Amino acid sequence: MGDPESWRREYLSTPGQLPPEIDTTVPSVARIYDYALGGKNNFQVDRDTVAALSAAFPGSVPLAVDNRAFLRRGVRYLVGEAGVKQIIDFGSGLPTAGNVHEIAHEIDPSVRVVYVDIDPIVLAHARALLADNDTTTVIQADAGEPESILEHPETRRFIDFDQPYAVLLSAILHHLPDERDPVGVARYIKNRMPPGSYLLVTNFLDDDDPRAKMMEEQMTSRVGTGRFRTWAEQREFFDGLEMVEPGLVYANDWRPDGDTDVNGAWTTFTAGGIGRKPLLTADSNSSSR
Ligand SMILES: C[S@@+](CC[C@H](N)C(=O)[O-])C[C@H]1O[C@@H](n2cnc3c(N)ncnc32)[C@H](O)[C@@H]1O
């Protein structure tokens, strides 16, 4: 695969060579998010979907941009301030500018990163990007089945489960509908973590604005998933954790930097936070789900 950029150009310009599992006739969450962030790993159907979503809700693209910016600030905190050495990124998305491993390695090149995504296009691109990278890997798996991720041989090869690690659930739990028990997914992850580990979560937020329900319907009908959850629902993901300051807040209010649009028109549609598993808890070893 060699140079990822030339591989990517060839891959996207010769549709006949696309792996058969990549369906270019229906939009994919990974590809529409890539397009919203200004990436090139997407198809016409994805661009049309972003246009339709933006027509219904002009905040569609800003939501993606704000979310990605939160993720970057969160990873900088985790590696730079909390000293995290291992990261598992559930629903990692397509490689775009400022990937998690790049942000982490700017601070500490030894940090190990396991990317996880359900979409085969992510696996294909990440493999090309990471061909010569021995601290970062990618697996294809379903975030709704966290045991399959934590028990995956590649995850076990990269992550020392006796040492604290961070799990990133950035813009992924809102793609798990209620019947897939996203709270149970987060609980399973927290129960398995050693004390001192971290959980980063961002989600679409229903902050009592009727546009949230409207967008939930748009997302669900156009891409299949996209739940806007209330503050109370979001807090459940962090149950049992100590919140890192400033807690669970609008994503743009979480340690904003000079580029963060804290007063932006769409700020109230994304929530984010980071929690830490306490060093001493009565039920640290419980594994009920
Ligand atoms: C909106 S993107 C978020 C990417 C990245 N985490 C970020 O915050 O910038 C959501 C990603 O989750 C992936 N995804 C959706 N459902 C999934 C599932 N059940 N299991 C794993 N990945 C999933 C999509 O393919 C997509 O790449």
PDB file of C-alpha atoms and ligand atoms in Angstrom:
ATOM      1  CA  MET A   1       0.000   0.000   0.000  1.00  0.00           C
ATOM      2  CA  GLY A   2       2.972   2.282   0.502  1.00  0.00           C
ATOM      3  CA  ASP A   3       2.174   5.964   0.287  1.00  0.00           C
ATOM      4  CA  PRO A   4      -1.336   6.414   1.695  1.00  0.00           C
ATOM      5  CA  GLU A   5      -2.075   9.486  -0.400  1.00  0.00           C
ATOM      6  CA  SER A   6      -1.426   7.798  -3.766  1.00  0.00           C
ATOM      7  CA  TRP A   7      -3.246   4.692  -2.590  1.00  0.00           C
ATOM      8  CA  ARG A   8      -6.239   6.812  -1.617  1.00  0.00           C
ATOM      9  CA  ARG A   9      -6.331   8.602  -4.977  1.00  0.00           C
ATOM     10  CA  GLU A  10      -6.259   5.326  -6.861  1.00  0.00           C
ATOM     11  CA  TYR A  11      -8.838   3.778  -4.598  1.00  0.00           C
ATOM     12  CA  LEU A  12     -11.340   6.607  -4.998  1.00  0.00           C
ATOM     13  CA  SER A  13     -10.826   7.094  -8.740  1.00  0.00           C
ATOM     14  CA  THR A  14     -11.398   3.480  -9.679  1.00  0.00           C
ATOM     15  CA  PRO A  15     -14.794   2.482  -8.320  1.00  0.00           C
ATOM     16  CA  GLY A  16     -14.506  -0.961  -9.884  1.00  0.00           C
ATOM     17  CA  GLN A  17     -11.724  -1.685  -7.423  1.00  0.00           C
ATOM     18  CA  LEU A  18     -13.678  -0.743  -4.348  1.00  0.00           C
ATOM     19  CA  PRO A  19     -13.979  -3.595  -1.903  1.00  0.00           C
ATOM     20  CA  PRO A  20     -17.480  -5.010  -2.425  1.00  0.00           C
ATOM     21  CA  GLU A  21     -18.500  -4.317   1.158  1.00  0.00           C
ATOM     22  CA  ILE A  22     -18.237  -0.569   0.519  1.00  0.00           C
ATOM     23  CA  ASP A  23     -21.637   0.490  -0.819  1.00  0.00           C
ATOM     24  CA  THR A  24     -21.408   3.821  -2.636  1.00  0.00           C
ATOM     25  CA  THR A  25     -25.171   4.030  -3.184  1.00  0.00           C
ATOM     26  CA  VAL A  26     -26.135   4.620   0.450  1.00  0.00           C
ATOM     27  CA  PRO A  27     -24.610   7.258   2.733  1.00  0.00           C
ATOM     28  CA  SER A  28     -22.321   6.143   5.517  1.00  0.00           C
ATOM     29  CA  VAL A  29     -21.889   7.972   8.825  1.00  0.00           C
ATOM     30  CA  ALA A  30     -18.095   7.797   8.520  1.00  0.00           C
ATOM     31  CA  ARG A  31     -18.133   9.298   5.032  1.00  0.00           C
ATOM     32  CA  ILE A  32     -20.663  12.072   5.703  1.00  0.00           C
ATOM     33  CA  TYR A  33     -18.682  13.089   8.791  1.00  0.00           C
ATOM     34  CA  ASP A  34     -15.516  13.063   6.685  1.00  0.00           C
ATOM     35  CA  TYR A  35     -17.174  15.339   4.134  1.00  0.00           C
ATOM     36  CA  ALA A  36     -18.497  17.670   6.843  1.00  0.00           C
ATOM     37  CA  LEU A  37     -14.921  18.021   8.130  1.00  0.00           C
ATOM     38  CA  GLY A  38     -13.593  18.863   4.675  1.00  0.00           C
ATOM     39  CA  GLY A  39     -12.208  15.391   3.935  1.00  0.00           C
ATOM     40  CA  LYS A  40     -12.017  13.657   0.551  1.00  0.00           C
ATOM     41  CA  ASN A  41     -12.906  10.101   1.473  1.00  0.00           C
ATOM     42  CA  ASN A  42     -16.560  10.285   0.483  1.00  0.00           C
ATOM     43  CA  PHE A  43     -18.931   9.782  -2.449  1.00  0.00           C
ATOM     44  CA  GLN A  44     -21.704  11.795  -4.108  1.00  0.00           C
ATOM     45  CA  VAL A  45     -24.391  10.132  -2.010  1.00  0.00           C
ATOM     46  CA  ASP A  46     -22.598  11.286   1.149  1.00  0.00           C
ATOM     47  CA  ARG A  47     -22.246  14.855  -0.106  1.00  0.00           C
ATOM     48  CA  ASP A  48     -25.928  14.920  -1.097  1.00  0.00           C
ATOM     49  CA  THR A  49     -26.870  13.722   2.379  1.00  0.00           C
ATOM     50  CA  VAL A  50     -24.833  16.463   4.058  1.00  0.00           C
ATOM     51  CA  ALA A  51     -26.536  19.009   1.781  1.00  0.00           C
ATOM     52  CA  ALA A  52     -29.977  17.664   2.727  1.00  0.00           C
ATOM     53  CA  LEU A  53     -29.148  17.621   6.442  1.00  0.00           C
ATOM     54  CA  SER A  54     -27.775  21.158   6.232  1.00  0.00           C
ATOM     55  CA  ALA A  55     -30.921  22.352   4.457  1.00  0.00           C
ATOM     56  CA  ALA A  56     -32.989  20.994   7.341  1.00  0.00           C
ATOM     57  CA  PHE A  57     -30.546  22.127  10.031  1.00  0.00           C
ATOM     58  CA  PRO A  58     -27.787  24.573   9.075  1.00  0.00           C
ATOM     59  CA  GLY A  59     -25.833  23.494  12.146  1.00  0.00           C
ATOM     60  CA  SER A  60     -25.100  20.050  10.702  1.00  0.00           C
ATOM     61  CA  VAL A  61     -21.569  20.836   9.551  1.00  0.00           C
ATOM     62  CA  PRO A  62     -20.662  23.058  12.546  1.00  0.00           C
ATOM     63  CA  LEU A  63     -21.752  20.213  14.845  1.00  0.00           C
ATOM     64  CA  ALA A  64     -19.190  17.913  13.245  1.00  0.00           C
ATOM     65  CA  VAL A  65     -16.473  20.566  13.383  1.00  0.00           C
ATOM     66  CA  ASP A  66     -17.164  21.407  17.041  1.00  0.00           C
ATOM     67  CA  ASN A  67     -17.205  17.736  17.976  1.00  0.00           C
ATOM     68  CA  ARG A  68     -13.880  17.065  16.315  1.00  0.00           C
ATOM     69  CA  ALA A  69     -12.357  20.100  18.022  1.00  0.00           C
ATOM     70  CA  PHE A  70     -13.559  18.817  21.411  1.00  0.00           C
ATOM     71  CA  LEU A  71     -11.955  15.465  20.637  1.00  0.00           C
ATOM     72  CA  ARG A  72      -8.625  17.143  19.900  1.00  0.00           C
ATOM     73  CA  ARG A  73      -8.735  19.175  23.123  1.00  0.00           C
ATOM     74  CA  GLY A  74      -9.753  16.076  25.052  1.00  0.00           C
ATOM     75  CA  VAL A  75      -6.881  13.992  23.701  1.00  0.00           C
ATOM     76  CA  ARG A  76      -4.443  16.821  24.468  1.00  0.00           C
ATOM     77  CA  TYR A  77      -5.705  16.845  28.048  1.00  0.00           C
ATOM     78  CA  LEU A  78      -5.588  13.048  28.373  1.00  0.00           C
ATOM     79  CA  VAL A  79      -2.042  12.681  27.093  1.00  0.00           C
ATOM     80  CA  GLY A  80      -0.558  16.036  28.065  1.00  0.00           C
ATOM     81  CA  GLU A  81      -2.102  16.552  31.509  1.00  0.00           C
ATOM     82  CA  ALA A  82      -3.460  13.202  32.681  1.00  0.00           C
ATOM     83  CA  GLY A  83      -0.465  11.238  31.355  1.00  0.00           C
ATOM     84  CA  VAL A  84      -2.525   8.624  29.504  1.00  0.00           C
ATOM     85  CA  LYS A  85      -0.337   6.115  27.622  1.00  0.00           C
ATOM     86  CA  GLN A  86      -3.000   3.936  25.965  1.00  0.00           C
ATOM     87  CA  ILE A  87      -6.159   4.863  24.068  1.00  0.00           C
ATOM     88  CA  ILE A  88      -9.012   2.829  22.572  1.00  0.00           C
ATOM     89  CA  ASP A  89     -11.071   4.964  20.185  1.00  0.00           C
ATOM     90  CA  PHE A  90     -14.563   3.500  19.609  1.00  0.00           C
ATOM     91  CA  GLY A  91     -16.147   4.724  16.340  1.00  0.00           C
ATOM     92  CA  SER A  92     -12.931   6.430  15.325  1.00  0.00           C
ATOM     93  CA  GLY A  93     -14.082   7.611  11.889  1.00  0.00           C
ATOM     94  CA  LEU A  94     -12.023   8.149   8.766  1.00  0.00           C
ATOM     95  CA  PRO A  95      -8.551   9.579   9.140  1.00  0.00           C
ATOM     96  CA  THR A  96      -8.861  13.363   8.883  1.00  0.00           C
ATOM     97  CA  ALA A  97      -6.604  16.185   9.889  1.00  0.00           C
ATOM     98  CA  GLY A  98      -5.625  15.893  13.528  1.00  0.00           C
ATOM     99  CA  ASN A  99      -6.181  12.201  14.061  1.00  0.00           C
ATOM    100  CA  VAL A 100      -6.140  10.969  17.619  1.00  0.00           C
ATOM    101  CA  HIS A 101      -2.771   9.231  17.245  1.00  0.00           C
ATOM    102  CA  GLU A 102      -1.224  12.326  15.668  1.00  0.00           C
ATOM    103  CA  ILE A 103      -2.430  14.591  18.489  1.00  0.00           C
ATOM    104  CA  ALA A 104      -1.265  12.077  21.085  1.00  0.00           C
ATOM    105  CA  HIS A 105       2.127  11.537  19.455  1.00  0.00           C
ATOM    106  CA  GLU A 106       2.848  15.264  19.234  1.00  0.00           C
ATOM    107  CA  ILE A 107       2.943  15.101  23.031  1.00  0.00           C
ATOM    108  CA  ASP A 108       4.139  11.551  23.692  1.00  0.00           C
ATOM    109  CA  PRO A 109       5.236   9.398  20.719  1.00  0.00           C
ATOM    110  CA  SER A 110       5.016   6.226  22.799  1.00  0.00           C
ATOM    111  CA  VAL A 111       1.227   6.389  23.317  1.00  0.00           C
ATOM    112  CA  ARG A 112      -0.532   3.307  21.913  1.00  0.00           C
ATOM    113  CA  VAL A 113      -3.794   3.832  20.041  1.00  0.00           C
ATOM    114  CA  VAL A 114      -6.357   1.244  18.929  1.00  0.00           C
ATOM    115  CA  TYR A 115      -8.878   2.609  16.440  1.00  0.00           C
ATOM    116  CA  VAL A 116     -12.216   0.794  16.188  1.00  0.00           C
ATOM    117  CA  ASP A 117     -14.897   1.350  13.572  1.00  0.00           C
ATOM    118  CA  ILE A 118     -17.688  -0.681  12.028  1.00  0.00           C
ATOM    119  CA  ASP A 119     -17.340   0.843   8.564  1.00  0.00           C
ATOM    120  CA  PRO A 120     -15.026  -1.106   6.218  1.00  0.00           C
ATOM    121  CA  ILE A 121     -13.883   2.114   4.545  1.00  0.00           C
ATOM    122  CA  VAL A 122     -12.303   3.218   7.829  1.00  0.00           C
ATOM    123  CA  LEU A 123     -10.362  -0.006   8.073  1.00  0.00           C
ATOM    124  CA  ALA A 124      -9.124   0.310   4.486  1.00  0.00           C
ATOM    125  CA  HIS A 125      -7.930   3.903   4.866  1.00  0.00           C
ATOM    126  CA  ALA A 126      -6.509   3.500   8.331  1.00  0.00           C
ATOM    127  CA  ARG A 127      -4.516   0.456   7.278  1.00  0.00           C
ATOM    128  CA  ALA A 128      -2.938   2.475   4.503  1.00  0.00           C
ATOM    129  CA  LEU A 129      -2.243   5.401   6.796  1.00  0.00           C
ATOM    130  CA  LEU A 130      -0.813   3.232   9.539  1.00  0.00           C
ATOM    131  CA  ALA A 131       1.146   0.808   7.381  1.00  0.00           C
ATOM    132  CA  ASP A 132       4.450   1.592   9.094  1.00  0.00           C
ATOM    133  CA  ASN A 133       3.167   2.690  12.481  1.00  0.00           C
ATOM    134  CA  ASP A 134       3.970   0.345  15.331  1.00  0.00           C
ATOM    135  CA  THR A 135       2.145   2.264  18.073  1.00  0.00           C
ATOM    136  CA  THR A 136      -1.242   2.531  16.346  1.00  0.00           C
ATOM    137  CA  THR A 137      -3.606  -0.072  14.937  1.00  0.00           C
ATOM    138  CA  VAL A 138      -7.163  -0.407  13.657  1.00  0.00           C
ATOM    139  CA  ILE A 139      -9.825  -3.069  14.013  1.00  0.00           C
ATOM    140  CA  GLN A 140     -13.279  -3.435  12.501  1.00  0.00           C
ATOM    141  CA  ALA A 141     -15.848  -4.045  15.232  1.00  0.00           C
ATOM    142  CA  ASP A 142     -19.206  -2.957  16.583  1.00  0.00           C
ATOM    143  CA  ALA A 143     -19.112  -0.429  19.421  1.00  0.00           C
ATOM    144  CA  GLY A 144     -22.355  -1.953  20.690  1.00  0.00           C
ATOM    145  CA  GLU A 145     -20.387  -5.122  21.494  1.00  0.00           C
ATOM    146  CA  PRO A 146     -17.591  -3.799  23.704  1.00  0.00           C
ATOM    147  CA  GLU A 147     -16.501  -7.244  24.841  1.00  0.00           C
ATOM    148  CA  SER A 148     -15.590  -8.151  21.261  1.00  0.00           C
ATOM    149  CA  ILE A 149     -13.407  -5.024  21.139  1.00  0.00           C
ATOM    150  CA  LEU A 150     -11.671  -5.501  24.471  1.00  0.00           C
ATOM    151  CA  GLU A 151     -11.108  -9.197  23.769  1.00  0.00           C
ATOM    152  CA  HIS A 152      -9.969  -8.665  20.185  1.00  0.00           C
ATOM    153  CA  PRO A 153      -6.468 -10.135  19.728  1.00  0.00           C
ATOM    154  CA  GLU A 154      -5.193  -6.888  18.215  1.00  0.00           C
ATOM    155  CA  THR A 155      -6.525  -4.842  21.154  1.00  0.00           C
ATOM    156  CA  ARG A 156      -4.938  -7.272  23.580  1.00  0.00           C
ATOM    157  CA  ARG A 157      -1.662  -7.022  21.692  1.00  0.00           C
ATOM    158  CA  PHE A 158      -1.603  -3.210  21.962  1.00  0.00           C
ATOM    159  CA  ILE A 159      -3.210  -2.495  25.327  1.00  0.00           C
ATOM    160  CA  ASP A 160      -1.900  -3.551  28.728  1.00  0.00           C
ATOM    161  CA  PHE A 161      -5.161  -4.063  30.592  1.00  0.00           C
ATOM    162  CA  ASP A 162      -3.404  -3.975  33.958  1.00  0.00           C
ATOM    163  CA  GLN A 163      -2.494  -0.332  33.376  1.00  0.00           C
ATOM    164  CA  PRO A 164      -4.914   2.619  33.121  1.00  0.00           C
ATOM    165  CA  TYR A 165      -6.106   3.546  29.647  1.00  0.00           C
ATOM    166  CA  ALA A 166      -8.575   5.936  28.045  1.00  0.00           C
ATOM    167  CA  VAL A 167     -11.620   4.954  26.026  1.00  0.00           C
ATOM    168  CA  LEU A 168     -12.937   7.545  23.599  1.00  0.00           C
ATOM    169  CA  LEU A 169     -16.666   7.459  22.859  1.00  0.00           C
ATOM    170  CA  SER A 170     -16.685  10.554  20.683  1.00  0.00           C
ATOM    171  CA  ALA A 171     -19.837  10.939  18.584  1.00  0.00           C
ATOM    172  CA  ILE A 172     -20.478   7.206  18.701  1.00  0.00           C
ATOM    173  CA  LEU A 173     -23.052   6.545  21.451  1.00  0.00           C
ATOM    174  CA  HIS A 174     -25.607   8.663  19.589  1.00  0.00           C
ATOM    175  CA  HIS A 175     -25.287   6.095  16.796  1.00  0.00           C
ATOM    176  CA  LEU A 176     -26.399   3.374  19.222  1.00  0.00           C
ATOM    177  CA  PRO A 177     -30.186   3.512  19.560  1.00  0.00           C
ATOM    178  CA  ASP A 178     -31.749   2.915  22.985  1.00  0.00           C
ATOM    179  CA  GLU A 179     -32.508  -0.727  22.183  1.00  0.00           C
ATOM    180  CA  ARG A 180     -28.758  -1.322  21.857  1.00  0.00           C
ATOM    181  CA  ASP A 181     -28.319  -0.191  25.475  1.00  0.00           C
ATOM    182  CA  PRO A 182     -25.595   2.466  25.135  1.00  0.00           C
ATOM    183  CA  VAL A 183     -25.658   3.013  28.917  1.00  0.00           C
ATOM    184  CA  GLY A 184     -24.886  -0.695  29.333  1.00  0.00           C
ATOM    185  CA  VAL A 185     -22.066  -0.370  26.791  1.00  0.00           C
ATOM    186  CA  ALA A 186     -20.516   2.484  28.788  1.00  0.00           C
ATOM    187  CA  ARG A 187     -21.027   0.533  32.038  1.00  0.00           C
ATOM    188  CA  TYR A 188     -19.282  -2.520  30.615  1.00  0.00           C
ATOM    189  CA  ILE A 189     -16.322  -0.393  29.529  1.00  0.00           C
ATOM    190  CA  LYS A 190     -16.089   1.326  32.934  1.00  0.00           C
ATOM    191  CA  ASN A 191     -16.308  -1.958  34.835  1.00  0.00           C
ATOM    192  CA  ARG A 192     -13.448  -3.430  32.819  1.00  0.00           C
ATOM    193  CA  MET A 193     -11.141  -0.417  33.224  1.00  0.00           C
ATOM    194  CA  PRO A 194      -8.530  -0.340  35.942  1.00  0.00           C
ATOM    195  CA  PRO A 195      -8.892   2.555  38.416  1.00  0.00           C
ATOM    196  CA  GLY A 196      -7.276   5.736  37.121  1.00  0.00           C
ATOM    197  CA  SER A 197      -8.583   5.105  33.598  1.00  0.00           C
ATOM    198  CA  TYR A 198     -10.542   7.723  31.655  1.00  0.00           C
ATOM    199  CA  LEU A 199     -13.732   7.825  29.589  1.00  0.00           C
ATOM    200  CA  LEU A 200     -14.285  10.633  27.069  1.00  0.00           C
ATOM    201  CA  VAL A 201     -17.835  11.014  25.737  1.00  0.00           C
ATOM    202  CA  THR A 202     -19.425  13.436  23.267  1.00  0.00           C
ATOM    203  CA  ASN A 203     -22.966  13.188  21.957  1.00  0.00           C
ATOM    204  CA  PHE A 204     -25.721  15.012  20.151  1.00  0.00           C
ATOM    205  CA  LEU A 205     -27.632  16.914  22.834  1.00  0.00           C
ATOM    206  CA  ASP A 206     -31.364  17.490  23.254  1.00  0.00           C
ATOM    207  CA  ASP A 207     -31.281  20.659  25.352  1.00  0.00           C
ATOM    208  CA  ASP A 208     -35.039  21.206  25.144  1.00  0.00           C
ATOM    209  CA  ASP A 209     -34.811  22.753  21.692  1.00  0.00           C
ATOM    210  CA  PRO A 210     -37.393  21.334  19.257  1.00  0.00           C
ATOM    211  CA  ARG A 211     -34.757  21.345  16.506  1.00  0.00           C
ATOM    212  CA  ALA A 212     -33.011  18.469  18.292  1.00  0.00           C
ATOM    213  CA  LYS A 213     -35.961  16.122  17.770  1.00  0.00           C
ATOM    214  CA  MET A 214     -36.310  17.328  14.186  1.00  0.00           C
ATOM    215  CA  MET A 215     -32.631  16.582  13.533  1.00  0.00           C
ATOM    216  CA  GLU A 216     -32.923  13.197  15.219  1.00  0.00           C
ATOM    217  CA  GLU A 217     -35.677  12.337  12.725  1.00  0.00           C
ATOM    218  CA  GLN A 218     -33.609  13.651   9.815  1.00  0.00           C
ATOM    219  CA  MET A 219     -30.531  11.692  10.862  1.00  0.00           C
ATOM    220  CA  THR A 220     -32.469   8.519  11.519  1.00  0.00           C
ATOM    221  CA  SER A 221     -34.336   8.607   8.225  1.00  0.00           C
ATOM    222  CA  ARG A 222     -31.305   9.612   6.129  1.00  0.00           C
ATOM    223  CA  VAL A 223     -28.421   7.694   7.722  1.00  0.00           C
ATOM    224  CA  GLY A 224     -30.153   5.236  10.040  1.00  0.00           C
ATOM    225  CA  THR A 225     -28.961   6.520  13.441  1.00  0.00           C
ATOM    226  CA  GLY A 226     -28.483   9.788  15.339  1.00  0.00           C
ATOM    227  CA  ARG A 227     -30.084  10.063  18.764  1.00  0.00           C
ATOM    228  CA  PHE A 228     -30.172  13.458  20.520  1.00  0.00           C
ATOM    229  CA  ARG A 229     -30.115  12.684  24.257  1.00  0.00           C
ATOM    230  CA  THR A 230     -31.024  14.906  27.203  1.00  0.00           C
ATOM    231  CA  TRP A 231     -28.580  16.015  29.906  1.00  0.00           C
ATOM    232  CA  ALA A 232     -30.031  13.387  32.254  1.00  0.00           C
ATOM    233  CA  GLU A 233     -29.467  10.670  29.641  1.00  0.00           C
ATOM    234  CA  GLN A 234     -25.933  11.901  28.992  1.00  0.00           C
ATOM    235  CA  ARG A 235     -25.046  11.902  32.688  1.00  0.00           C
ATOM    236  CA  GLU A 236     -25.774   8.171  32.887  1.00  0.00           C
ATOM    237  CA  PHE A 237     -22.765   7.466  30.677  1.00  0.00           C
ATOM    238  CA  PHE A 238     -20.509   8.862  33.397  1.00  0.00           C
ATOM    239  CA  ASP A 239     -22.119   7.152  36.401  1.00  0.00           C
ATOM    240  CA  GLY A 240     -19.443   6.056  38.875  1.00  0.00           C
ATOM    241  CA  LEU A 241     -16.722   8.328  37.460  1.00  0.00           C
ATOM    242  CA  GLU A 242     -15.130  11.480  38.865  1.00  0.00           C
ATOM    243  CA  MET A 243     -15.647  14.260  36.348  1.00  0.00           C
ATOM    244  CA  VAL A 244     -12.631  16.156  35.082  1.00  0.00           C
ATOM    245  CA  GLU A 245     -13.268  19.928  35.304  1.00  0.00           C
ATOM    246  CA  PRO A 246     -15.456  21.522  33.989  1.00  0.00           C
ATOM    247  CA  GLY A 247     -17.615  18.348  34.003  1.00  0.00           C
ATOM    248  CA  LEU A 248     -20.256  17.419  31.445  1.00  0.00           C
ATOM    249  CA  VAL A 249     -20.950  20.626  29.519  1.00  0.00           C
ATOM    250  CA  TYR A 250     -21.655  21.927  26.022  1.00  0.00           C
ATOM    251  CA  ALA A 251     -18.699  20.579  24.057  1.00  0.00           C
ATOM    252  CA  ASN A 252     -17.493  24.081  23.188  1.00  0.00           C
ATOM    253  CA  ASP A 253     -17.448  24.986  26.886  1.00  0.00           C
ATOM    254  CA  TRP A 254     -15.040  22.169  27.704  1.00  0.00           C
ATOM    255  CA  ARG A 255     -11.652  23.859  28.129  1.00  0.00           C
ATOM    256  CA  PRO A 256     -12.090  26.067  25.049  1.00  0.00           C
ATOM    257  CA  ASP A 257      -8.997  27.278  23.244  1.00  0.00           C
ATOM    258  CA  GLY A 258      -8.495  30.307  21.008  1.00  0.00           C
ATOM    259  CA  ASP A 259     -10.306  28.599  18.111  1.00  0.00           C
ATOM    260  CA  THR A 260     -13.401  27.519  20.050  1.00  0.00           C
ATOM    261  CA  ASP A 261     -16.635  29.315  19.212  1.00  0.00           C
ATOM    262  CA  VAL A 262     -18.157  29.215  22.704  1.00  0.00           C
ATOM    263  CA  ASN A 263     -21.051  31.468  21.735  1.00  0.00           C
ATOM    264  CA  GLY A 264     -21.698  29.786  18.394  1.00  0.00           C
ATOM    265  CA  ALA A 265     -25.292  29.319  17.257  1.00  0.00           C
ATOM    266  CA  TRP A 266     -25.012  25.507  17.385  1.00  0.00           C
ATOM    267  CA  THR A 267     -23.099  25.096  20.632  1.00  0.00           C
ATOM    268  CA  THR A 268     -26.144  23.826  22.533  1.00  0.00           C
ATOM    269  CA  PHE A 269     -26.487  20.697  20.390  1.00  0.00           C
ATOM    270  CA  THR A 270     -23.362  18.825  21.513  1.00  0.00           C
ATOM    271  CA  ALA A 271     -22.432  17.728  25.028  1.00  0.00           C
ATOM    272  CA  GLY A 272     -19.067  16.418  26.109  1.00  0.00           C
ATOM    273  CA  GLY A 273     -17.042  15.494  29.112  1.00  0.00           C
ATOM    274  CA  ILE A 274     -14.280  13.322  30.500  1.00  0.00           C
ATOM    275  CA  GLY A 275     -14.600  11.128  33.574  1.00  0.00           C
ATOM    276  CA  ARG A 276     -11.973   9.254  35.555  1.00  0.00           C
ATOM    277  CA  LYS A 277     -12.482   5.943  37.303  1.00  0.00           C
ATOM    278  CA  PRO A 278     -11.763   6.604  40.974  1.00  0.00           C
ATOM    279  CA  LEU A 279      -8.665   5.025  42.432  1.00  0.00           C
ATOM    280  CA  LEU A 280     -10.643   3.489  45.303  1.00  0.00           C
ATOM    281  CA  THR A 281     -14.230   2.363  44.834  1.00  0.00           C
ATOM    282  CA  ALA A 282     -16.254  -0.291  46.580  1.00  0.00           C
ATOM    283  CA  ASP A 283     -17.222  -1.951  43.308  1.00  0.00           C
ATOM    284  CA  SER A 284     -14.103  -1.454  41.184  1.00  0.00           C
ATOM    285  CA  ASN A 285     -14.042  -5.124  40.415  1.00  0.00           C
ATOM    286  CA  SER A 286     -17.731  -5.616  39.710  1.00  0.00           C
ATOM    287  CA  SER A 287     -18.362  -6.641  36.127  1.00  0.00           C
ATOM    288  CA  SER A 288     -22.148  -6.673  35.989  1.00  0.00           C
ATOM    289  CA  ARG A 289     -23.757  -5.227  32.918  1.00  0.00           C
TER     290      ARG A 289
HETATM  291  C1  LIG B   1     -19.489  10.878  13.672  1.00  0.00           C
HETATM  292  S1  LIG B   1     -18.181   9.746  13.429  1.00  0.00           S
HETATM  293  C2  LIG B   1     -17.128  10.148  14.811  1.00  0.00           C
HETATM  294  C3  LIG B   1     -15.662   9.966  14.517  1.00  0.00           C
HETATM  295  C4  LIG B   1     -14.721  10.325  15.671  1.00  0.00           C
HETATM  296  N1  LIG B   1     -14.979   9.490  16.833  1.00  0.00           N
HETATM  297  C5  LIG B   1     -14.841  11.761  16.061  1.00  0.00           C
HETATM  298  O1  LIG B   1     -15.490  12.053  17.069  1.00  0.00           O
HETATM  299  O2  LIG B   1     -14.315  12.617  15.353  1.00  0.00           O
HETATM  300  C6  LIG B   1     -18.934   8.230  13.986  1.00  0.00           C
HETATM  301  C7  LIG B   1     -18.156   7.009  13.594  1.00  0.00           C
HETATM  302  O3  LIG B   1     -18.725   5.875  14.281  1.00  0.00           O
HETATM  303  C8  LIG B   1     -18.800   4.802  13.375  1.00  0.00           C
HETATM  304  N2  LIG B   1     -19.869   3.921  13.832  1.00  0.00           N
HETATM  305  C9  LIG B   1     -21.213   4.070  13.732  1.00  0.00           C
HETATM  306  N3  LIG B   1     -21.844   3.047  14.330  1.00  0.00           N
HETATM  307  C10 LIG B   1     -20.870   2.228  14.820  1.00  0.00           C
HETATM  308  C11 LIG B   1     -20.881   1.015  15.560  1.00  0.00           C
HETATM  309  N4  LIG B   1     -22.039   0.424  15.920  1.00  0.00           N
HETATM  310  N5  LIG B   1     -19.710   0.459  15.902  1.00  0.00           N
HETATM  311  C12 LIG B   1     -18.526   1.051  15.555  1.00  0.00           C
HETATM  312  N6  LIG B   1     -18.456   2.196  14.855  1.00  0.00           N
HETATM  313  C13 LIG B   1     -19.616   2.784  14.496  1.00  0.00           C
HETATM  314  C14 LIG B   1     -19.055   5.396  12.024  1.00  0.00           C
HETATM  315  O4  LIG B   1     -18.645   4.516  10.993  1.00  0.00           O
HETATM  316  C15 LIG B   1     -18.226   6.667  12.114  1.00  0.00           C
HETATM  317  O5  LIG B   1     -16.945   6.453  11.617  1.00  0.00           O
END
